[in-house]
Coordinates of C-alpha atoms in Angstrom, one line a residue:
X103 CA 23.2 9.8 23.4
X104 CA 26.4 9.4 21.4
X105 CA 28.9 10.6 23.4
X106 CA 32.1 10.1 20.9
X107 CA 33.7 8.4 17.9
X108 CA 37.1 7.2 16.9
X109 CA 39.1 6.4 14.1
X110 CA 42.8 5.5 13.5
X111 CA 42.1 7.4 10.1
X112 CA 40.4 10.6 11.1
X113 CA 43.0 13.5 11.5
X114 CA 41.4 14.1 14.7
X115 CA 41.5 10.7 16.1
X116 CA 38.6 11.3 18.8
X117 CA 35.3 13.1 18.4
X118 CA 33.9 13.6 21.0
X119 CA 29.6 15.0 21.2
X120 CA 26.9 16.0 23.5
X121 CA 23.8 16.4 24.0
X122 CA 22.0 19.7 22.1
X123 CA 24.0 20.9 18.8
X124 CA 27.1 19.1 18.0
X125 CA 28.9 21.3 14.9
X126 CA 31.1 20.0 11.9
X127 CA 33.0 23.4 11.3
X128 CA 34.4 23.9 8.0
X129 CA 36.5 26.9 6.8
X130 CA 35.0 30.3 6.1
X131 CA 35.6 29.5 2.1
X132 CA 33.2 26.4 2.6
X133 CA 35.8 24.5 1.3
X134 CA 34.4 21.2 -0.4
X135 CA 36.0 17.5 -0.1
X136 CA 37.4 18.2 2.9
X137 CA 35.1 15.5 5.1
X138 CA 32.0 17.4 6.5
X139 CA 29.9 15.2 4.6
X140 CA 31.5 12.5 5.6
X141 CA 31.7 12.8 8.9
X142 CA 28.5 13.2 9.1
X143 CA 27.8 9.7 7.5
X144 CA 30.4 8.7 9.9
X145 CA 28.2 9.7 12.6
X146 CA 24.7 8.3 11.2
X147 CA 27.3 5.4 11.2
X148 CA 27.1 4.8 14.2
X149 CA 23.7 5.2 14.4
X150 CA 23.5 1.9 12.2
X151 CA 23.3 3.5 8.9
X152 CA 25.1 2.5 5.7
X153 CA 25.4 5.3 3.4
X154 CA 29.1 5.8 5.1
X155 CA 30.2 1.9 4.4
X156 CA 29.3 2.9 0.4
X157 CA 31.6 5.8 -0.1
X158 CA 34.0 4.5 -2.9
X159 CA 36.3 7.4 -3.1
X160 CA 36.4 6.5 1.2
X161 CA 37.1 3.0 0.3
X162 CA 39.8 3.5 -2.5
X163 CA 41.4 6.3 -1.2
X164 CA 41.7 4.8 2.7
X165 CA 40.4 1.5 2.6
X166 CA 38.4 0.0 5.1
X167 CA 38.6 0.8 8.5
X168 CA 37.1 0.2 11.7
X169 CA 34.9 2.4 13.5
X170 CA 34.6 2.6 17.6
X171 CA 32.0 4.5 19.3
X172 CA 30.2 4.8 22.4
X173 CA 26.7 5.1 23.3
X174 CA 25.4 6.6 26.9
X175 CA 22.2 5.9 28.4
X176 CA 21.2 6.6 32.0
X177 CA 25.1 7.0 32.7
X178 CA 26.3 4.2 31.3
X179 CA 28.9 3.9 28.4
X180 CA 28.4 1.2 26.1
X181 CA 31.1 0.8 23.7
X182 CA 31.1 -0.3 20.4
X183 CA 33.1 -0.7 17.2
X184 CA 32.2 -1.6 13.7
X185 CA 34.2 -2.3 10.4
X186 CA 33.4 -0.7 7.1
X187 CA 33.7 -4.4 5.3
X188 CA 31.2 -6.2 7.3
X189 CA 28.8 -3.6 8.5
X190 CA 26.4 -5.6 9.4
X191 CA 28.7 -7.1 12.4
X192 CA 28.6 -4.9 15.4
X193 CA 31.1 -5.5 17.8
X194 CA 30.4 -5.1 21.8
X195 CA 33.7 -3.8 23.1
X196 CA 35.2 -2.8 26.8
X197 CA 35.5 0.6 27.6
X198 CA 38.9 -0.2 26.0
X199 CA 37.6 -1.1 22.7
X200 CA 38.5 -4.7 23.3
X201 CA 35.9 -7.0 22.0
X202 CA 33.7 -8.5 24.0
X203 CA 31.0 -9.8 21.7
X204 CA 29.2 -9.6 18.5
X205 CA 25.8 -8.3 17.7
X206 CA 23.8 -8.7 14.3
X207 CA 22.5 -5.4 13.2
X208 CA 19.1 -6.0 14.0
X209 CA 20.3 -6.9 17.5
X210 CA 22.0 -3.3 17.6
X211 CA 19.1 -1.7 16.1
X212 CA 17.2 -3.7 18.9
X213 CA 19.8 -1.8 22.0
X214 CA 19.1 1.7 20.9
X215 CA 15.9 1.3 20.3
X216 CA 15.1 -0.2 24.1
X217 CA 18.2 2.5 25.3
X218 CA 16.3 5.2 23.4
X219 CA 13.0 4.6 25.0
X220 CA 11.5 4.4 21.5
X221 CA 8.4 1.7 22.2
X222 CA 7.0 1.6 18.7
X223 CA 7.3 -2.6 17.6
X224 CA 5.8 -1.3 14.1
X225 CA 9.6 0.2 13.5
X226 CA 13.0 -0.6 13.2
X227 CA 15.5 2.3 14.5
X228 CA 17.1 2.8 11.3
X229 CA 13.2 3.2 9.9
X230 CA 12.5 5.6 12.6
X231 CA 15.5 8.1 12.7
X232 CA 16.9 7.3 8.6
X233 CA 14.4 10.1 7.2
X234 CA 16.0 12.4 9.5
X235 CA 19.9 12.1 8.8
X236 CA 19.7 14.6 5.7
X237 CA 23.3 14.5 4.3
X238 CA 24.8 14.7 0.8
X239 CA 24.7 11.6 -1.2
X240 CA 21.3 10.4 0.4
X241 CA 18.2 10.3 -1.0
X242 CA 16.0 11.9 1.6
X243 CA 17.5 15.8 0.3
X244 CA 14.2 16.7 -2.2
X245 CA 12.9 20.1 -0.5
X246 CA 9.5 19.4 -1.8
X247 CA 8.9 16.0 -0.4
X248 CA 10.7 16.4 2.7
X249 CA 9.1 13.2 3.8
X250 CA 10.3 11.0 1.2
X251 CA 13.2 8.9 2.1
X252 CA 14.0 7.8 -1.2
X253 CA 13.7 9.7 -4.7
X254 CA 10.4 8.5 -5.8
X255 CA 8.9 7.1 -2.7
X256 CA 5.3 5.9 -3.2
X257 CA 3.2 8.4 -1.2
X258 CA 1.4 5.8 1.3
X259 CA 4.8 4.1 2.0
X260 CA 6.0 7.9 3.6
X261 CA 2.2 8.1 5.1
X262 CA 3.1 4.6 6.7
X263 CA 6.6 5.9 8.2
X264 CA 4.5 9.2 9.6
X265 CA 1.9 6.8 11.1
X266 CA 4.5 4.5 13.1
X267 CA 6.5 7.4 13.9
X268 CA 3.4 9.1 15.7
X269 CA 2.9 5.4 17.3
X270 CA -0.7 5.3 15.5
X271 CA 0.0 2.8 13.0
X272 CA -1.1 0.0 14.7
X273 CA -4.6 1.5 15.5
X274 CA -5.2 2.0 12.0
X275 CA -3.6 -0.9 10.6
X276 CA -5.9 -3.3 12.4
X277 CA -8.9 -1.8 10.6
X278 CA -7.3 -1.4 7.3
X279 CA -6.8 -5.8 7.9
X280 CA -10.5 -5.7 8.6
X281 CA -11.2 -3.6 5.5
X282 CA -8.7 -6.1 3.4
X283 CA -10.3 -9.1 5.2
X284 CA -14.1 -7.9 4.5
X285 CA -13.2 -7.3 0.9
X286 CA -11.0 -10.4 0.0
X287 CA -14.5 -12.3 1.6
X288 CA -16.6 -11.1 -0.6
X289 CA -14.3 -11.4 -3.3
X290 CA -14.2 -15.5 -2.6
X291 CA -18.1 -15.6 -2.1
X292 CA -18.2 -14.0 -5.7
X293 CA -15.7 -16.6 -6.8
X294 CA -17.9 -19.5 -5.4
X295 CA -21.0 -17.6 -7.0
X296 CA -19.1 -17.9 -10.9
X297 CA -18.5 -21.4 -10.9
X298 CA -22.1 -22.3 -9.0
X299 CA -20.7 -23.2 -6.0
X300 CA -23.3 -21.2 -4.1
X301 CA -26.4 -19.7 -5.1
X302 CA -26.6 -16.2 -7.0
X303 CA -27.9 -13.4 -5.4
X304 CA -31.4 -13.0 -5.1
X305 CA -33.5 -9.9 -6.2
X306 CA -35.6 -8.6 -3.6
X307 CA -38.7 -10.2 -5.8
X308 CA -36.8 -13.6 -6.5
X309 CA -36.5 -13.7 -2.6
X310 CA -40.0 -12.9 -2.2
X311 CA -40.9 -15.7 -5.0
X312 CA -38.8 -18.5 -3.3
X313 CA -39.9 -17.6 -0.1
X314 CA -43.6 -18.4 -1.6
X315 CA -42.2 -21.7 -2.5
X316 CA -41.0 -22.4 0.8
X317 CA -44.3 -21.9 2.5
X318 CA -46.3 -24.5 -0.5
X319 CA -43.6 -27.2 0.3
X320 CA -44.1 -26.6 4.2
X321 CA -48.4 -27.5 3.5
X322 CA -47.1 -30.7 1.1
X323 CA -44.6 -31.2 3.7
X324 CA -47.4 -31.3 6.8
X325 CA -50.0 -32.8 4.3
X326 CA -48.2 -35.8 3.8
X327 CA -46.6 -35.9 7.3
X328 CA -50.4 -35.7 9.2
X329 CA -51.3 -38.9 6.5
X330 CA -48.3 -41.1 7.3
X331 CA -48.5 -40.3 11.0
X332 CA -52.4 -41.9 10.7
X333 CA -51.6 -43.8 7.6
X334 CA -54.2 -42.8 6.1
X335 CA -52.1 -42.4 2.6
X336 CA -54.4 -42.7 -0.4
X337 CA -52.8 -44.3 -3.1
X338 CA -54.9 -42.1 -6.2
X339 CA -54.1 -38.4 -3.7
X340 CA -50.7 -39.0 -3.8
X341 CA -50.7 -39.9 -7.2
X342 CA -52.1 -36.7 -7.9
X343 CA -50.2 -34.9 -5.8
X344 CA -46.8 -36.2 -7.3
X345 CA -47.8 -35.8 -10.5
X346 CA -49.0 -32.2 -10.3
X347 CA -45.2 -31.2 -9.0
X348 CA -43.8 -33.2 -12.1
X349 CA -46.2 -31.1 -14.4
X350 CA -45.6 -27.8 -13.4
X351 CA -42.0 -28.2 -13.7
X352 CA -42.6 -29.5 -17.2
X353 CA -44.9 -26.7 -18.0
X354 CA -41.2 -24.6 -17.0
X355 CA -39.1 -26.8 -19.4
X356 CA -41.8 -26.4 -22.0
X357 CA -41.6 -22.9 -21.7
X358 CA -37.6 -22.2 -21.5
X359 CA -37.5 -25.1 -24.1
X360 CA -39.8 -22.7 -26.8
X361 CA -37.6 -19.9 -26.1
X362 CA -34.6 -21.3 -26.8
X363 CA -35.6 -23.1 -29.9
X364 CA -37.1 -20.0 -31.0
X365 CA -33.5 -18.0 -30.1
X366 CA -31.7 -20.9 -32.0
X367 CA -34.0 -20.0 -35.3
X368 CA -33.4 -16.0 -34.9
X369 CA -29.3 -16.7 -34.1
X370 CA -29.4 -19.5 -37.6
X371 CA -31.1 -17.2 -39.7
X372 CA -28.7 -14.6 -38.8
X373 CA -25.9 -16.5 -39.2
X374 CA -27.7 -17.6 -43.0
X375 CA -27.6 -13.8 -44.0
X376 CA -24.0 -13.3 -42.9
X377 CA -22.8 -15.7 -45.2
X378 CA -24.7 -13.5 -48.1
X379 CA -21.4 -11.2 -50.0
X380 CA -22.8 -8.0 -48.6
X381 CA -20.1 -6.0 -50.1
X382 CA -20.4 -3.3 -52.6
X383 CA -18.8 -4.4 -56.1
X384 CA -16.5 -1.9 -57.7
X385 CA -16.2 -3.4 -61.0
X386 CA -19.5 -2.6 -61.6
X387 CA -19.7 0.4 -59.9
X388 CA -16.7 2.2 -61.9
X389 CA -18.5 1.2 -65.0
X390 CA -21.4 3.5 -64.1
X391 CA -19.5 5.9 -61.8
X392 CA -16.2 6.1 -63.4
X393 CA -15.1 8.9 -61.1
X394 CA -15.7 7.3 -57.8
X395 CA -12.8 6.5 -55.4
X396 CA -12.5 3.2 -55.6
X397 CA -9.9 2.9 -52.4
X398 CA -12.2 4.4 -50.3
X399 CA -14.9 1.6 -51.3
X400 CA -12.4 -0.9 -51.0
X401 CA -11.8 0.1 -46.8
X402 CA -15.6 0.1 -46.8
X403 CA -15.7 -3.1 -47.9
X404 CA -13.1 -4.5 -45.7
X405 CA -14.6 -2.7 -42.4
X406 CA -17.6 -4.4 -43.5
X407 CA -16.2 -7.8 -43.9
X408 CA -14.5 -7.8 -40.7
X409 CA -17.5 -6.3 -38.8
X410 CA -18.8 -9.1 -40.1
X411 CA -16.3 -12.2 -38.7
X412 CA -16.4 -10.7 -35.4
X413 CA -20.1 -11.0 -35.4
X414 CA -20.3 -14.8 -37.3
X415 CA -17.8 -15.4 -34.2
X416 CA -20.0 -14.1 -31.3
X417 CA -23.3 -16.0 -33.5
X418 CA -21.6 -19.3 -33.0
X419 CA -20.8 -19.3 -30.0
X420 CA -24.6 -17.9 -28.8
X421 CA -25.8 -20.8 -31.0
X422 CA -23.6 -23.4 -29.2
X423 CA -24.6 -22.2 -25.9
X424 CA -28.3 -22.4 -27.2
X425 CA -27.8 -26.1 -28.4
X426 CA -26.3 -26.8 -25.1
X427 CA -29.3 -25.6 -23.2
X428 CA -32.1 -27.3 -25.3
X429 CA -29.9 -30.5 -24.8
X430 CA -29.9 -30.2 -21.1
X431 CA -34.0 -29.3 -21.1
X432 CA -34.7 -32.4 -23.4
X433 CA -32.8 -34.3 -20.7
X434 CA -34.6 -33.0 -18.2
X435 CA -38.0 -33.5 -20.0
X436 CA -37.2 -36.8 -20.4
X437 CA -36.4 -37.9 -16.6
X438 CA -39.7 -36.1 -15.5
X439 CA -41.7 -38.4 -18.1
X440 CA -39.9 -41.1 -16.4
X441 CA -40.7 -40.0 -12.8
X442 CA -44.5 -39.6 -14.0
X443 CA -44.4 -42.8 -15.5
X444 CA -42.8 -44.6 -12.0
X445 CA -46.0 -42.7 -10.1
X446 CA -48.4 -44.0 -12.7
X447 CA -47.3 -47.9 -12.3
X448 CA -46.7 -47.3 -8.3
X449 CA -48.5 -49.3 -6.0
X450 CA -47.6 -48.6 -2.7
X451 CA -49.4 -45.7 -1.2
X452 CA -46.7 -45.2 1.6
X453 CA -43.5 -45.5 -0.5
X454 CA -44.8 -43.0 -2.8
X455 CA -45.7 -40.6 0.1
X456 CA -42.0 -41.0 1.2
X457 CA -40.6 -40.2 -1.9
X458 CA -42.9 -36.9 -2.4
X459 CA -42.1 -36.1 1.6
X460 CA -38.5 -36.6 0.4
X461 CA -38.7 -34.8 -2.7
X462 CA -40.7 -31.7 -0.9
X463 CA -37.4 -31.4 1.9
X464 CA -35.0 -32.0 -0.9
X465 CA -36.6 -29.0 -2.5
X466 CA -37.3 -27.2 0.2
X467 CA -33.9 -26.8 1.6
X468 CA -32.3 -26.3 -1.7
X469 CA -34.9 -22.9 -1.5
X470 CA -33.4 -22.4 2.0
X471 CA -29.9 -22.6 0.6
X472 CA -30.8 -20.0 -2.1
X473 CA -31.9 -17.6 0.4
X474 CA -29.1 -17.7 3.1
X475 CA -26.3 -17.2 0.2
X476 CA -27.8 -14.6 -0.8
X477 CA -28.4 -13.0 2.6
X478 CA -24.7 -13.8 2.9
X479 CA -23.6 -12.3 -0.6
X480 CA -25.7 -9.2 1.3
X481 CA -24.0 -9.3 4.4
X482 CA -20.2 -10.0 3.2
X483 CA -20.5 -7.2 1.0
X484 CA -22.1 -4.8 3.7
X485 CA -19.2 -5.7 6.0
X486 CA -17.2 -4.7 3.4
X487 CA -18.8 -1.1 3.1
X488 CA -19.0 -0.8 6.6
X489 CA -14.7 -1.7 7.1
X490 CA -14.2 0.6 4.4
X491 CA -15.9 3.4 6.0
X492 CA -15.0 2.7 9.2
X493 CA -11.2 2.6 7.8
X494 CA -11.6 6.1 5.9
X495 CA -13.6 7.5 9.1
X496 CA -10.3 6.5 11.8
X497 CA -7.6 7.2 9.0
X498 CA -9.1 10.6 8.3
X499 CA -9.4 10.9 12.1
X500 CA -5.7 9.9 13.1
X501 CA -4.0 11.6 9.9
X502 CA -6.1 15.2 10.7
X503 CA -4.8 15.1 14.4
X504 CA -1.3 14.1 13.0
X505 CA -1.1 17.4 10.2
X506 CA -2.3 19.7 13.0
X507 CA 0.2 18.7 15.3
X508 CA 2.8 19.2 13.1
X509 CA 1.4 22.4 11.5
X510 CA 0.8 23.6 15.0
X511 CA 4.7 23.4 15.5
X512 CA 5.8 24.4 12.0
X513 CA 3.7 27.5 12.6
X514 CA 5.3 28.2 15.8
X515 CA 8.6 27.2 14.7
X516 CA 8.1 29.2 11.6
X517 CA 7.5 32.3 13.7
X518 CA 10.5 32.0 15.8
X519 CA 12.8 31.9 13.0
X520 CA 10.9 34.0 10.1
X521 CA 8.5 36.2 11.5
X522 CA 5.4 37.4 9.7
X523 CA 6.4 34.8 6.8
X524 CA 4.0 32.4 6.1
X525 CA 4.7 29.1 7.5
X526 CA 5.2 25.7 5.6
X527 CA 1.8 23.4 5.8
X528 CA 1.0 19.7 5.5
X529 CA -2.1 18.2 4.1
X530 CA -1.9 14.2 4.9
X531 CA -4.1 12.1 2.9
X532 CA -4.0 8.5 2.6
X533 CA -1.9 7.5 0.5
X534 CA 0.2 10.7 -0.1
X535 CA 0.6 14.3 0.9
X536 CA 1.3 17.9 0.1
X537 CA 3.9 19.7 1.5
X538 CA 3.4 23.6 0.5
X539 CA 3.9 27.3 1.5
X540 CA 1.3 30.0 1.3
X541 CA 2.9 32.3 -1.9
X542 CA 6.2 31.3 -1.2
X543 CA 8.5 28.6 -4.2
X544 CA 11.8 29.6 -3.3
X545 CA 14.2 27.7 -2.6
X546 CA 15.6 28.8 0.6
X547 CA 12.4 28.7 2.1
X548 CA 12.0 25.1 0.9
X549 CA 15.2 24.0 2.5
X550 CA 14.2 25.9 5.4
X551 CA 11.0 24.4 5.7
X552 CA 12.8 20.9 5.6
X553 CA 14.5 21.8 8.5
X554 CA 11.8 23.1 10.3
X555 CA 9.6 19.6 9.6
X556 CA 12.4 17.8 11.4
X557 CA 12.4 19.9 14.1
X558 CA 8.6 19.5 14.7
X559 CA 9.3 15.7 14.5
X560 CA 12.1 16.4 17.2
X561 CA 9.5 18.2 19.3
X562 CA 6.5 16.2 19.3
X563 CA 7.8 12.5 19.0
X564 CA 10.6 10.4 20.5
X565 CA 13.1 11.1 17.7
X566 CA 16.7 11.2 19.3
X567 CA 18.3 13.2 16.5
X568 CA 18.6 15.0 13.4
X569 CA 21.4 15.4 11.3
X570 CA 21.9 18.2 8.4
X571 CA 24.5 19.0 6.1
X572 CA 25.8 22.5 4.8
X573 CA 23.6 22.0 2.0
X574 CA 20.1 22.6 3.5
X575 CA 21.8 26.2 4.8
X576 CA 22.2 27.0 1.3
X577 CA 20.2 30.1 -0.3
X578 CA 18.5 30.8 3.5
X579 CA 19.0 34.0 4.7
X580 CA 21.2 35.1 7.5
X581 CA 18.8 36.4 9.4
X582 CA 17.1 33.2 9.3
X583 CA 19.8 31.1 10.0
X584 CA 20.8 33.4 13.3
X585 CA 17.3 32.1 14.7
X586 CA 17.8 28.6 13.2
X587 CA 21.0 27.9 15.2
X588 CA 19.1 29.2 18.2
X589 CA 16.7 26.6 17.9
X590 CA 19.1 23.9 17.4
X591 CA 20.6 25.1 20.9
X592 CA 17.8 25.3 22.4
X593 CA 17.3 20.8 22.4
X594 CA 18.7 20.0 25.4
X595 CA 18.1 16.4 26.3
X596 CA 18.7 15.3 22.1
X597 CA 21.1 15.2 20.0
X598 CA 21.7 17.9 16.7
X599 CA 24.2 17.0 14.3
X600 CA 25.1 19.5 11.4
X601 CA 27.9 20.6 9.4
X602 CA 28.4 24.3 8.9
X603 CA 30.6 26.9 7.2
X604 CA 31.7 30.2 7.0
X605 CA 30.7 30.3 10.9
X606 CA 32.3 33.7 11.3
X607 CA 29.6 35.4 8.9
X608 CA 27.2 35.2 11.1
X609 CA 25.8 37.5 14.4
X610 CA 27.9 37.7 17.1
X611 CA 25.6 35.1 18.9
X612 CA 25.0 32.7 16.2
X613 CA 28.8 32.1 16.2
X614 CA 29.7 31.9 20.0
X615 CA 26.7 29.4 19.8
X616 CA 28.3 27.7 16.9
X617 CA 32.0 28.0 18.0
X618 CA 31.0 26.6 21.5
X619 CA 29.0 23.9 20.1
X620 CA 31.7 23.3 17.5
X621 CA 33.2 19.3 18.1
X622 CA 35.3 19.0 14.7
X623 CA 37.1 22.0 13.1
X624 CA 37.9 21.0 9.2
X625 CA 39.4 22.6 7.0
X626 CA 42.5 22.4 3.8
X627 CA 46.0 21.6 4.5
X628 CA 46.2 18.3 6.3
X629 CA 42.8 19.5 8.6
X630 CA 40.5 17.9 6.7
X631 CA 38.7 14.4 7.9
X632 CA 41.4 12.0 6.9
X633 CA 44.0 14.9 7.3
X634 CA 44.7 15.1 3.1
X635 CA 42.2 15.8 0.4
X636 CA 42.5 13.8 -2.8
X637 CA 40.7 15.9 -5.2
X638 CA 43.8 17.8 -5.8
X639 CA 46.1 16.8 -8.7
X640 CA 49.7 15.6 -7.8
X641 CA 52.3 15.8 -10.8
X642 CA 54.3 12.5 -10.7
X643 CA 57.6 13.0 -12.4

């Protein structure tokens, strides 16, 4: 716990704390710019924050200034002190405040995070307990997002923070990496797919087709194998054998060949009649309808034209790819009349059996190939379904067990301080949340309700504190605060910090609770933090 603070500039040179509610008292005119804020920052201070380090009006109206403190764990003090100029320096003192040491920030964050018993490696301190040091200046004061630590926060970064801080982050991060990892796989498969890399996915009657294929190169393959193994190769078989492969794949060429000449003479024609004026000629038309609206022919015409160039545009570049294609067939006509040509003139019976054997494995693997990508494609991108589901299924799982755990509490809490009101409700989704009450928008009960979620975190995780400032106690209502106060008292073994005022307004309870718990009285007329207040205009004559 933090057991005190002190400052050469503090009025009060020593605070000294406790475990349970530690109270900033102001006067009973809630004086403002008197320090209660302040020391409060000074506090989450020495907690590692930095909000304090950024005050301006601190820093020009008393400079900067060390800070010593001292943390106890298990009995032991551990003393500390840390400068508002180079906050990121934490300096390991005696129980003298002599320095001893110096630790990095991270290092310090590292101490009370071990010291705290806080085991979650997914989370800094400062990202565990900043969310719940609510106090003027900071951004984490929006009633209606009470999770947010900054104005604006994306939703799944606050999810995030509820996940570590429940220590279930990890869980579900591991199979959000295998969703991301499943899905940036199939991404790179589809990659490799686009610039031909590996084969394209086949349809289930394509797979059915190459597998056919598969089966006639196996018989060519055993054919030829059973004749070279008793070369018995006959010179005219093979011959024909060879040749009847070549043939059928020119009778393939032939007929992508006709199609695409035939495409070439529909996309040239087309491309003939674009060039014809198709546009509607006014001169002549105001000559026999002299009343027509000429301007409104004219955007006809333009439409038209440009309709027109975009599809010229989209014709020539079909007809390039067309050319292209025929191009590549002729080639490929031409090197099977070659291959044809070699079998014709060949005259050894065995080398020609090799080349078909060859030719016949060549093929057949590349048919092999062109199943197993696709069964990959098939399988990458059922991995990826299956992560994603599984992913939704454990995320839905973790966050459902999370929101009833802390509506559980918030309903119980709720009770204990506002009976028979409705009590404030998550709903956690994955990338946000809603924070609500049943038929209740005021503003009080928003406040309330924030103070309530941070008591539910104080309850059911290992949170060591909370800190509030007079501002979430604005616009509740007495009754509500009594039973609030009594719930701060109530943590024993943490740590509440808040700043209060008008203490005396309250029951007779709530203020020996307060008074008792009260470790910093401030108030006007050298009482405040830095004992003077310099929002009050001096005349200088």
């Amino acid at each position: 716990m933090l057991k005190e603070i002190k400052c050469e500039q503090f009025a009060q040179k020593t605070i000294y704390l406790h475990n349970g509610l530690n109270v900033i008292s102001g006067d009973e005119n809630a004086s403002n710019s008197i320090g209660k804020s302040s020391a409060l920052l000074v506090i989450d201070f020495a907690f590692g924050g930095f909000t304090y380090a950024r005050q301006d009006d601190i820093l020009t109206n008393v400079g900067h200034h060390d800070i010593f403190f001292c943390h106890v764990f298990n009995g032991i003090g551990y003393y500390f002190k840390r400068n508002t100029s180079t906050p990121n320096t934490i300096y390991v003192c005696n129980d003298q405040y002599e320095v001893i040491e110096e630790y990095s920030i991270e290092k310090f964050y590292s101490f009370l995070l071990r010291n705290y018993k806080i085991s979650h490696n997914s989370l800094s301190f400062r990202d565990y307990v900043s969310l719940f040091s609510r106090i003027y200046g900071k951004e984490n004061l929006n009633e209606k997002k009470p999770l947010d630590l900054i104005t604006g926060e994306a939703g799944n970064k606050s999810i995030i923070r509820v996940l570590k801080i429940f220590d279930k982050f990890d869980d579900v991060e591991e199979q959000k990496l295998v969703k991301e990892e499943t899905a940036r796989r199939l991404k790179t498969f589809k990659s490799a797919q686009g610039m031909k890399l590996v084969s394209q996915t086949l349809s289930k009657k394509d797979r059915i087709e190459k597998e056919r294929e598969i089966e006639i190169c196996n018989t060519g393959i055993e054919s030829i194998t059973s004749q070279l193994s008793s070369m018995s190769v006959n010179l005219s078989n093979q011959q024909l054998e060879a040749i009847s492969i070549q043939k059928q794949q020119q009778h393939i060429l032939e007929t992508l060949l006709s199609k695409q000449k035939y495409k070439l003479y529909r996309l040239e024609r087309s491309l003939n009649l674009s060039k014809e004026k198709c546009v509607v000629d006014t001169t002549q038309l105001s000559i026999y309808f002299p009343t027509i609206n000429i301007k409104e022919v004219d955007k006809i015409n333009d439409f038209h034209e440009r309709l027109i160039g975009i599809l010229k545009t989209k014709i020539i570049s079909e007809i390039k790819t067309c050319k292209n294609l025929i191009s590549d067939y002729n080639i490929q006509m031409e090197h099977l009349n070659k291959d044809i040509e070699s079998i014709l003139n060949s005259k050894n019976a065995v080398s020609l059996a090799v080349d078909n054997l060859i030719k016949l494995k060549t093929q057949k693997d590349k048919l092999i190939k062109n199943i197993e990508d696709s069964d990959k494609y098939n399988q990458y991108n059922q991995d990826k379904k299956t992560a994603a589901e599984n992913f939704s299924v454990m995320i839905h799982k973790v966050l459902t067990d999370i929101q009833q755990q802390l509506n559980n509490e918030l309903s119980a809490l709720s009770e204990s301080v506002s009976p028979r009101k409705n009590s404030p409700q998550f709903a956690l989704h994955e990338s946000s949340y809603d924070f609500f009450i049943p038929n209740d928008t005021g503003a009080g009960s928003k406040y309330k309700s924030t103070i309530l979620t941070d008591l539910s975190f104080l309850h059911l995780t290992d949170l060591p504190f909370v800190i509030h400032d007079t501002i979430l106690f604005k616009n509740i209502e007495d009754d509500t605060i009594d039973n609030i106060i009594m719930n701060y008292a109530s943590f024993k073994s943490k740590q509440v910090f808040i700043a209060f005022d008008h203490i005396n307004s309250f029951s007779k309870r709530t203020v020996d609770i307060l008074k008792k718990c009260t470790v910093l009285n401030i108030a006007p007329g050298g009482m405040e933090l830095y004992g003077k207040s310099w929002n009050i205009q001096t005349n200088n004559k």
